[in-house]
Tab-separated table of C-alpha atoms and ligand atoms in Angstrom:
chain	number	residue	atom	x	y	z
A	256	UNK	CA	-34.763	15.689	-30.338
A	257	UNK	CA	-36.947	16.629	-27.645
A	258	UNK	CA	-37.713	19.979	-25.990
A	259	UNK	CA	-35.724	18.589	-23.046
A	260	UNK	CA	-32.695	17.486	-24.788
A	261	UNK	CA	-32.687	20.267	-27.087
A	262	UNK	CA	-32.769	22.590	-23.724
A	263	UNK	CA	-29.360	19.975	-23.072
A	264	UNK	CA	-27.778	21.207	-25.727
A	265	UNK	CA	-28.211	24.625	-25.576
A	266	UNK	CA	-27.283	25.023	-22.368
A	267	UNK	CA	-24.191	23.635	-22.730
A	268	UNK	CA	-22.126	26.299	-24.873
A	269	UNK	CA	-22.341	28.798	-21.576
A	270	UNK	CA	-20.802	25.659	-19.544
A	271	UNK	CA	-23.820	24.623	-17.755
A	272	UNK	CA	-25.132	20.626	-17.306
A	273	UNK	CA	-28.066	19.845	-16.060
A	274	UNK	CA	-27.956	17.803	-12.876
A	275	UNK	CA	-31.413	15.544	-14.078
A	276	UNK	CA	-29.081	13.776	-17.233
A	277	UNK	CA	-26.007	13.029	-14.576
A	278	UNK	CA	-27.827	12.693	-11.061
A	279	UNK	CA	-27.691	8.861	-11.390
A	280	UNK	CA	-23.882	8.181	-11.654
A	281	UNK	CA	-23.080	11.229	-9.465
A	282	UNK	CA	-25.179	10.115	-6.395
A	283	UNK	CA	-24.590	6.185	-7.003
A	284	UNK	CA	-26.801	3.900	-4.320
A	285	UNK	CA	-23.600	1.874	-4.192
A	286	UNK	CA	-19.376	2.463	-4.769
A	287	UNK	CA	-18.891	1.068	-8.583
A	288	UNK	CA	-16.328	1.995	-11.561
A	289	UNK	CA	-13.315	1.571	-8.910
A	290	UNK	CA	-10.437	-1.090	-9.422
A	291	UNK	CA	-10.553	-4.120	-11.054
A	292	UNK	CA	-9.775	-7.420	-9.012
A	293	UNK	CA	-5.907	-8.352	-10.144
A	294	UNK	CA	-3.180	-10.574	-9.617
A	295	UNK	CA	0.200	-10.185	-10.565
A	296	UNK	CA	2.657	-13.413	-10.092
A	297	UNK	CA	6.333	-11.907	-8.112
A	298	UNK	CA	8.309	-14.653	-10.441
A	299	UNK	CA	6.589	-12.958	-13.356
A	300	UNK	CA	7.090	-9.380	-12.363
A	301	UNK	CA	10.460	-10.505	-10.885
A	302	UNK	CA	11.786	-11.499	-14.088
A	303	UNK	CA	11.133	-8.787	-16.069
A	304	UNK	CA	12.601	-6.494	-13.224
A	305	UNK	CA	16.112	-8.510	-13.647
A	306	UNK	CA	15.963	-7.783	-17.387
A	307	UNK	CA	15.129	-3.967	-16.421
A	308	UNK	CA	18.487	-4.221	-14.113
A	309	UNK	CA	20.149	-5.174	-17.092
A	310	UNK	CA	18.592	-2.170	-19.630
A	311	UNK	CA	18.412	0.633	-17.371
A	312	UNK	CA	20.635	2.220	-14.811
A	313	UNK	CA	19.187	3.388	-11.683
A	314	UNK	CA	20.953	6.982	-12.421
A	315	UNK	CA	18.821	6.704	-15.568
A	316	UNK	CA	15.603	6.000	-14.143
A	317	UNK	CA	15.683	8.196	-11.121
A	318	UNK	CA	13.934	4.794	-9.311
A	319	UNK	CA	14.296	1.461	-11.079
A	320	UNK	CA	10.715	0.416	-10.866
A	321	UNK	CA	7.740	-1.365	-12.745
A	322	UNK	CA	4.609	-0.101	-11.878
A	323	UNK	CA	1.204	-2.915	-10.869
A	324	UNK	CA	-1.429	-0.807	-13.165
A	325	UNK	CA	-4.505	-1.848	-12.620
A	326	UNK	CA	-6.343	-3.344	-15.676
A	327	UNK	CA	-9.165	-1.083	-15.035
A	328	UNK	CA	-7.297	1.794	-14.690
A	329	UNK	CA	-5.230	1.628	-17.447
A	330	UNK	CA	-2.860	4.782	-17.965
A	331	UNK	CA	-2.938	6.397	-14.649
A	332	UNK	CA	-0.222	4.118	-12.457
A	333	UNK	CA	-2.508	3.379	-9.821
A	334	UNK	CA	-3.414	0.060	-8.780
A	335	UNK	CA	-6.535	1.492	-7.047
A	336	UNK	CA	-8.051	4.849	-7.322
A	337	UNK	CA	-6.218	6.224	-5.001
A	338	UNK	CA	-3.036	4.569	-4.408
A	339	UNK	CA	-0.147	3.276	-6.296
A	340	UNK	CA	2.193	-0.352	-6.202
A	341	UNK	CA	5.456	-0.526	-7.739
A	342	UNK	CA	8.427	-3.240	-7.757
A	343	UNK	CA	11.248	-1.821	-6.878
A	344	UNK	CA	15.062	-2.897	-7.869
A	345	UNK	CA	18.345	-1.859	-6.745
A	346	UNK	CA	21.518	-4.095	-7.444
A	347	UNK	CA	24.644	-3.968	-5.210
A	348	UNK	CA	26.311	-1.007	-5.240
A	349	UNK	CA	23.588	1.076	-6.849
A	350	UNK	CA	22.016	4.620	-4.975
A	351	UNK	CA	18.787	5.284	-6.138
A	352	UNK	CA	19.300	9.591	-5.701
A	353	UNK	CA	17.969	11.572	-2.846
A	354	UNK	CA	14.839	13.613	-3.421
A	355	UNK	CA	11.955	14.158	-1.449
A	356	UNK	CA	8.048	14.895	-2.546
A	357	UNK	CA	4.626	15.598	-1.103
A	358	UNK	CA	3.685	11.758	-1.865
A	359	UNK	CA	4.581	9.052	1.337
A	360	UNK	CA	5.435	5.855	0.968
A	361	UNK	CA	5.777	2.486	2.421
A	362	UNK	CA	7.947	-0.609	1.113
A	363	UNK	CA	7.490	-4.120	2.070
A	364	UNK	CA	11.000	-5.634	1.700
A	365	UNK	CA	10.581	-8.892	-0.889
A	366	UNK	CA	13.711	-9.778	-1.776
A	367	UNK	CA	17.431	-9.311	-0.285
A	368	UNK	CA	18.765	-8.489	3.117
A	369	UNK	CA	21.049	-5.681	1.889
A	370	UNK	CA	19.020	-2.701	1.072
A	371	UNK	CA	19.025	0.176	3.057
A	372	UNK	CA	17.174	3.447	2.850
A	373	UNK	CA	18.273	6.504	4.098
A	374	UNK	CA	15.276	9.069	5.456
A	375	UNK	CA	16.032	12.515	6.748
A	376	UNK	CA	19.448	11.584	7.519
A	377	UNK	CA	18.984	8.335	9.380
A	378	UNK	CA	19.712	4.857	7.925
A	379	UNK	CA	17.817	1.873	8.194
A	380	UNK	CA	18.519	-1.494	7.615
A	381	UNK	CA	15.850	-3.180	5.086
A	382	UNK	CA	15.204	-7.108	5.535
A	383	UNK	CA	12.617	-9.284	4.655
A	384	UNK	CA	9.137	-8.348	5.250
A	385	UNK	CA	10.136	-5.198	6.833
A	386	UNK	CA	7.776	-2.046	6.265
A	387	UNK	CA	10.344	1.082	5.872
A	388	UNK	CA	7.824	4.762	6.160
A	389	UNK	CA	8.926	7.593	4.188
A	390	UNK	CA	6.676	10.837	5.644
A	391	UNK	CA	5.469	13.148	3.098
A	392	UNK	CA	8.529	16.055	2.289
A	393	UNK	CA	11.519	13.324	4.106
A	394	UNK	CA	14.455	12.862	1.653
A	395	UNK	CA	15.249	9.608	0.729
A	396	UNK	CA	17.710	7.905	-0.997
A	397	UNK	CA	18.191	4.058	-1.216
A	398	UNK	CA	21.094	1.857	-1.839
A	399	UNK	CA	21.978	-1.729	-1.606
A	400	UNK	CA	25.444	-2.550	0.524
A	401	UNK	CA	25.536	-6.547	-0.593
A	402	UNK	CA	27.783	-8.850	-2.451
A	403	UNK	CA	27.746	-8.593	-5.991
A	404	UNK	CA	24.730	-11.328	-6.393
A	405	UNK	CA	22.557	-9.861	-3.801
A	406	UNK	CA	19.668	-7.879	-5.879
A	407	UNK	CA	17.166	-6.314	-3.541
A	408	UNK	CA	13.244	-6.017	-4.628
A	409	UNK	CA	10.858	-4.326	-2.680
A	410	UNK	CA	6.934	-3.003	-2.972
A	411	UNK	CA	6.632	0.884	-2.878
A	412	UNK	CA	3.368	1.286	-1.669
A	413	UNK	CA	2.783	5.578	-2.519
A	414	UNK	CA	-0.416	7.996	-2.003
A	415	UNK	CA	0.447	9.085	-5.904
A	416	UNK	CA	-2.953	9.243	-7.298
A	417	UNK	CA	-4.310	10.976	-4.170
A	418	UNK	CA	-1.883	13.647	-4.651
A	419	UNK	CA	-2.487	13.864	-7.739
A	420	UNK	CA	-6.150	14.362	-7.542
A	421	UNK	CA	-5.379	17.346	-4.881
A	422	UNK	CA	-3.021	18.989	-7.382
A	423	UNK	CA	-0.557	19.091	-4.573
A	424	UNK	CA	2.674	17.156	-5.877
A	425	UNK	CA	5.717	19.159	-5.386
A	426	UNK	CA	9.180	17.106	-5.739
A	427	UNK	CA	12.502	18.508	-5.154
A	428	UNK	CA	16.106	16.604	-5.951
A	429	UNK	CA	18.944	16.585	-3.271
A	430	UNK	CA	22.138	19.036	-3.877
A	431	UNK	CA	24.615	15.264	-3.865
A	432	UNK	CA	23.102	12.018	-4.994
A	433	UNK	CA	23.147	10.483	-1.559
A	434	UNK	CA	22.692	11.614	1.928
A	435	UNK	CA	24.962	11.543	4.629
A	436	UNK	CA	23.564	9.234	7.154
A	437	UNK	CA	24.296	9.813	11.069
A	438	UNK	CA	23.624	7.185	13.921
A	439	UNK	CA	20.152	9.329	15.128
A	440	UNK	CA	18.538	6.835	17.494
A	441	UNK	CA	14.855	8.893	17.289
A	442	UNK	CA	13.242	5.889	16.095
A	443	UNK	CA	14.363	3.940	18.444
A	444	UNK	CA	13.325	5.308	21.272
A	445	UNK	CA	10.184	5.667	20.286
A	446	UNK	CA	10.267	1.957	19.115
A	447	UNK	CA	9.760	1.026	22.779
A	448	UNK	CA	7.620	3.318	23.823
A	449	UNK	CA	9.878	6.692	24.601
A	450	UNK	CA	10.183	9.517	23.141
A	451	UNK	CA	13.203	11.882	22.965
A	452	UNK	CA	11.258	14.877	24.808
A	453	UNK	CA	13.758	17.909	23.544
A	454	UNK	CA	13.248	17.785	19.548
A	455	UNK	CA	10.228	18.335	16.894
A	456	UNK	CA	9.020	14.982	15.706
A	457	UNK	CA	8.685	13.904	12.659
A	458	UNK	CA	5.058	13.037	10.986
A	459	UNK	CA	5.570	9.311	11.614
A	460	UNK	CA	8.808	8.806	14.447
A	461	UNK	CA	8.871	4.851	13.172
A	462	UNK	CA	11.244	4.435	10.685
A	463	UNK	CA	11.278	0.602	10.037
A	464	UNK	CA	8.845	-2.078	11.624
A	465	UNK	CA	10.719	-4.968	11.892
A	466	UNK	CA	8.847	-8.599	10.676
A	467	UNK	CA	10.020	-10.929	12.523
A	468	UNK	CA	9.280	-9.132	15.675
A	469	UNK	CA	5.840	-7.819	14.500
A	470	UNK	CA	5.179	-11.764	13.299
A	471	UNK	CA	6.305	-13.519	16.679
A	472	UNK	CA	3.852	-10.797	18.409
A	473	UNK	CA	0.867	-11.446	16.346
A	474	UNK	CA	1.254	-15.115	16.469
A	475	UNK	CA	1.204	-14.541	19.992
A	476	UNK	CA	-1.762	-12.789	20.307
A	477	UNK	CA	-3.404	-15.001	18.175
A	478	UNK	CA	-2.754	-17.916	20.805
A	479	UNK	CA	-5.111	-16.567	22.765
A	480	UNK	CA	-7.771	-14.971	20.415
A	481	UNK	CA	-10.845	-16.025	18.166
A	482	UNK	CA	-9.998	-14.650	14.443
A	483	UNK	CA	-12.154	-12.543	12.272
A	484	UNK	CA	-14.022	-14.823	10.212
A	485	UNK	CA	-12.342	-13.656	7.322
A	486	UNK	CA	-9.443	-11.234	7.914
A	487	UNK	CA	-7.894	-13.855	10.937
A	488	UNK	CA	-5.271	-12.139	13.218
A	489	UNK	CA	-4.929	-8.663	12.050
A	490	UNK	CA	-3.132	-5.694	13.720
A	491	UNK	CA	-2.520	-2.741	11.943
A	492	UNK	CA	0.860	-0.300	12.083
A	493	UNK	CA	0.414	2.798	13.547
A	494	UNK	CA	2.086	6.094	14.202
A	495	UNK	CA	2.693	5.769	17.647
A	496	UNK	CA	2.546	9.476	17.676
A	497	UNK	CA	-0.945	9.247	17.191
A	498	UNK	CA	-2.209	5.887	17.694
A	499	UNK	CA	-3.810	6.124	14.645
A	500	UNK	CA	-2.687	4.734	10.926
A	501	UNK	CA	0.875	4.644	9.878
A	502	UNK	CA	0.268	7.624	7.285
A	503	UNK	CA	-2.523	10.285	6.914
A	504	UNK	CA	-3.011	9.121	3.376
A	505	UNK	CA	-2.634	5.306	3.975
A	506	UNK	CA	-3.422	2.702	6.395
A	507	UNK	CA	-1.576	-0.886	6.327
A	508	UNK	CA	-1.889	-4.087	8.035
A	509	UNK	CA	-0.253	-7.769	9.060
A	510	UNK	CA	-2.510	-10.880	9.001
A	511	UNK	CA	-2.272	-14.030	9.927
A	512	UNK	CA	-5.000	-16.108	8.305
A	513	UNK	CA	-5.795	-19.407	9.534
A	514	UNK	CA	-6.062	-22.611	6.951
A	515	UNK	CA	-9.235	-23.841	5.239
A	516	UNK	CA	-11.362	-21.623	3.956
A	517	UNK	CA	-12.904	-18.114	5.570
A	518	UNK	CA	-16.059	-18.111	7.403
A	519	UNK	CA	-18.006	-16.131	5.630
A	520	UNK	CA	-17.276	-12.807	3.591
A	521	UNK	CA	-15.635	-9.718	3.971
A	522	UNK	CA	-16.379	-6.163	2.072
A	523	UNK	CA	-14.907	-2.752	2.592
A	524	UNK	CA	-15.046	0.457	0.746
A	525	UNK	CA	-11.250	0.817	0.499
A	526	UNK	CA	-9.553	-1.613	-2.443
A	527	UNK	CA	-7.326	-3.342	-0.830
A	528	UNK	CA	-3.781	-4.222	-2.170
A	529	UNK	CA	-2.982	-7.768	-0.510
A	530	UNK	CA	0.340	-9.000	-0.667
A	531	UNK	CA	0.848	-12.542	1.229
A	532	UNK	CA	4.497	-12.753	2.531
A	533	UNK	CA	4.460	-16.410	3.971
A	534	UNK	CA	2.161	-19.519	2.911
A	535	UNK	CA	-0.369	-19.916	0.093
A	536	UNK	CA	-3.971	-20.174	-1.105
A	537	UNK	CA	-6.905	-18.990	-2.878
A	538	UNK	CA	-9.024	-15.801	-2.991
A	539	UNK	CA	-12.455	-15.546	-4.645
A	540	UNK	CA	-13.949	-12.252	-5.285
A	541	UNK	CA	-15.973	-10.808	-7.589
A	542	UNK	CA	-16.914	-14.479	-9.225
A	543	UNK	CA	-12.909	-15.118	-9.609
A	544	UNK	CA	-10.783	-17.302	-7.511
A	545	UNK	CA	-7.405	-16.303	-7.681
A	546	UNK	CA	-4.802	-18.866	-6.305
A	547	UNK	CA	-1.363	-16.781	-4.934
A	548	UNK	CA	2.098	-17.861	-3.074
A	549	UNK	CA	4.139	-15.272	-1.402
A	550	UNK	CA	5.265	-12.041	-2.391
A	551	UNK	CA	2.563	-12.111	-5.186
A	552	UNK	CA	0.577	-9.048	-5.577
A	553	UNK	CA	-3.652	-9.033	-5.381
A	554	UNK	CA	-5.724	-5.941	-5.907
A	555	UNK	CA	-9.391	-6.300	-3.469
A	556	UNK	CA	-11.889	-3.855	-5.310
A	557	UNK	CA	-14.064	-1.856	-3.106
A	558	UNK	CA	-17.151	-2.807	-1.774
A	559	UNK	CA	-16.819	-6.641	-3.333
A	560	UNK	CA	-17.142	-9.200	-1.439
A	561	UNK	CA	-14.429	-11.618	-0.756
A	562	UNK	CA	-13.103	-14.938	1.069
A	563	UNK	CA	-9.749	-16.730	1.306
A	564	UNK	CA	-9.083	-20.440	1.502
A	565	UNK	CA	-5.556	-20.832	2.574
A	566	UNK	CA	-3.469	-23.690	1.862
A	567	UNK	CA	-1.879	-26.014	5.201
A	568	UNK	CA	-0.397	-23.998	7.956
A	569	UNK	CA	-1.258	-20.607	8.327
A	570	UNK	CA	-0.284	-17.406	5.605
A	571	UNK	CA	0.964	-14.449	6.463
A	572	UNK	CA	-0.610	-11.283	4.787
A	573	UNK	CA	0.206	-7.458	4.584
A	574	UNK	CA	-2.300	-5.113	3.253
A	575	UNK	CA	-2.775	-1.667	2.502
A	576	UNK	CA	-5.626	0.579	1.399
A	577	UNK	CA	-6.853	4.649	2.059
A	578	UNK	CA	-8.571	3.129	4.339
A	579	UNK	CA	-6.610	6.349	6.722
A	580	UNK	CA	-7.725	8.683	4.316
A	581	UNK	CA	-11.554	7.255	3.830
A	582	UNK	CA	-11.606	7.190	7.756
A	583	UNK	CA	-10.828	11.164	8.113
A	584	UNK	CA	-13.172	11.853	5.629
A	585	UNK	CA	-16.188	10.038	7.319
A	586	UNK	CA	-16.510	7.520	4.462
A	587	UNK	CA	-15.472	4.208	5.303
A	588	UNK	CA	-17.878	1.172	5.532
A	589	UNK	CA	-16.969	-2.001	6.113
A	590	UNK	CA	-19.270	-5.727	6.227
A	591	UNK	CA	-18.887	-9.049	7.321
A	592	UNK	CA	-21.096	-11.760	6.740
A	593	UNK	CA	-20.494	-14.866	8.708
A	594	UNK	CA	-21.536	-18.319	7.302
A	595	UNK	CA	-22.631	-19.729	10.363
A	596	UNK	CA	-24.777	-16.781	11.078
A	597	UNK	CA	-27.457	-17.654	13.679
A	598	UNK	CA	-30.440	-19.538	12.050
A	599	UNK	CA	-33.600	-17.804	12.047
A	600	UNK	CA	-35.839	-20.254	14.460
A	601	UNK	CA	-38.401	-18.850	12.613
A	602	UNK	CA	-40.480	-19.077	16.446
B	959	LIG	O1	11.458	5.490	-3.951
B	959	LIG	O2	11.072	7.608	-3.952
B	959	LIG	O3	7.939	3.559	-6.822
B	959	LIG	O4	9.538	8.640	-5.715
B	959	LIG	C1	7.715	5.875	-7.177
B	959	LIG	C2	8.118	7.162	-6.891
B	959	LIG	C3	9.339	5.022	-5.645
B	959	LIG	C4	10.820	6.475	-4.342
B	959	LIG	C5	8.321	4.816	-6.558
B	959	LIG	C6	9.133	7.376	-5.980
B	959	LIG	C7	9.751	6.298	-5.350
């Protein structure tokens, strides 16, 4: 052992490390260690939610859900470092209880047209491809109002592992297993651009962004716009509040990628979760090429570059990340490099 090591050791019964044998990985020249690329197939996942429906009651499970782990992370339920995907069920008839916590979510309605969830008192309507905000501290129960056959599946998109590296999770159950919802009409005012000018907001006014309308919008746009070489047509949800990201925690997106492959490469330093909703393709990253359909789930590590190739006619993407959180913080990087980058004339 030498003198240095031995001076290591020593130190380290009064708690003390010395900065020389760690300096390295604490002060990395690049991100690394983060989330493994993934893919998870909905008809896989969705079958073994069914059998769940079948095993477990939702009374039982407080939320009927099987968490996306990622590989690389394996016993902490996030699907990045900071954030956390889960598949949601809830059969006709069925309230998943009221309770609120310090963690916000979003869902991305997969399946059904007969969910509902009921925040702070007001009840929206879940349909396909809607994204439904739950604020931080909102109760929130869900339920499903449909004919027997009519299972609902969504994607809870949460800020779990964030809270959990603050220490800050605090969850509280509702006195009755539901709430009782009232008409409120808060959100909708502010869904066209008014705001009821007599009562506190809440964090995010929004309660639901509706698909189809957000889809016809961005299709429009794009009629008239040159994509990003690799993202395409993106426009991200925002508090209107604000302006800025839908949640303090977590920023999400809807893109409309273009077919044929990208033109060129995209990194960022918020992993990405990518769920396509419409249309189909092919993602390489990190030497992998992963081919998905909609409402499958794919996990973007940080700081690795990727492209898509999407199949004929154009796909339809939503995406979250911290990127809200990195952005705060003064952290967030992002690169593009274009394939048909000038040429160097060499003159
Ligand atoms: O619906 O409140 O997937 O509290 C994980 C934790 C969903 C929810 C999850 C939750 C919820």
């Amino acid at each position: 052992m030498s003198t240095l090591d031995r001076f290591s050791a020593s130190v380290a019964d009064d708690g003390l490390v010395p900065l020389w044998d760690r300096f390295k990985d604490l002060v990395r020249p690049e991100p690394a260690g983060g989330a493994a690329a993934h893919h998870w197939r909905y008809d896989t996942a969705r079958e073994h939610l069914k059998l769940a429906g079948e095993l477990i009651s939702v009374e039982q499970a407080e939320r009927r859900v099987l968490i996306l782990e990622n590989p690389a992370l394996p016993g902490t339920s996030s699907i990045t470092r900071t954030l956390y995907a889960g598949l949601q069920l809830v059969r006709p008839g069925e309230i998943a209880p009221a309770h609120r916590h310090t963690q916000s979510a979003l869902r991305l309605i997969l399946e059904g047209e007969s969910a509902y969830s009921t925040v702070e008192g007001e009840k929206i309507g879940m349909g396909f491809g809607d994204v439904v905000v739950t604020p931080p501290w909102s109760w929130h129960d869900h339920g499903n109002d449909g004919a027997p056959a009519e299972d609902t599946v969504w994607l809870d998109a949460l800020d779990i592992p964030t809270v959990a590296f603050y220490d800050t999770s605090f969850m509280e159950q509702f006195p009755s297993r539901n709430q009782e919802s009232e008409p409120d009409g808060r959100a909708g005012l502010w869904a066209v651009g008014l705001k009821p000018t007599d009562r506190p907001q809440r964090s995010n006014p929004v309660a639901t962004y509706p698909y189809a309308d957000a889809l016809k919008r961005l299709e429009q746009f794009a009629a008239h716009h040159v994509p990003h070489p690799v993202r395409g047509w993106e426009a991200e949800y925002i508090d209107p509040s604000t302006g800025g990201p839908i949640l303090k925690t977590m920023s999400a997106f809807l893109s409309l990628l273009p077919a044929g492959p990208g033109k060129g490469s995209y990194r960022s330093t918020d992993a990405t979760v990518f769920v396509p909703i419409e249309g189909s393709g092919s993602t390489t990253v990190g030497g992998t090429t992963f081919d998905w359909g909609p409402r499958d789930v794919l996990v973007l590590p940080a700081w690795t570059p990727y492209r898509h190739n999407v199949d004929d006619g154009a796909a339809v993407v939503f995406s979250y990340s911290d990127r809200a959180a990195q952005t705060a913080l003064g952290l967030w990087r992002e690169a593009t490099t274009a394939d048909a980058a000038p040429i160097d004339s060499g003159a």
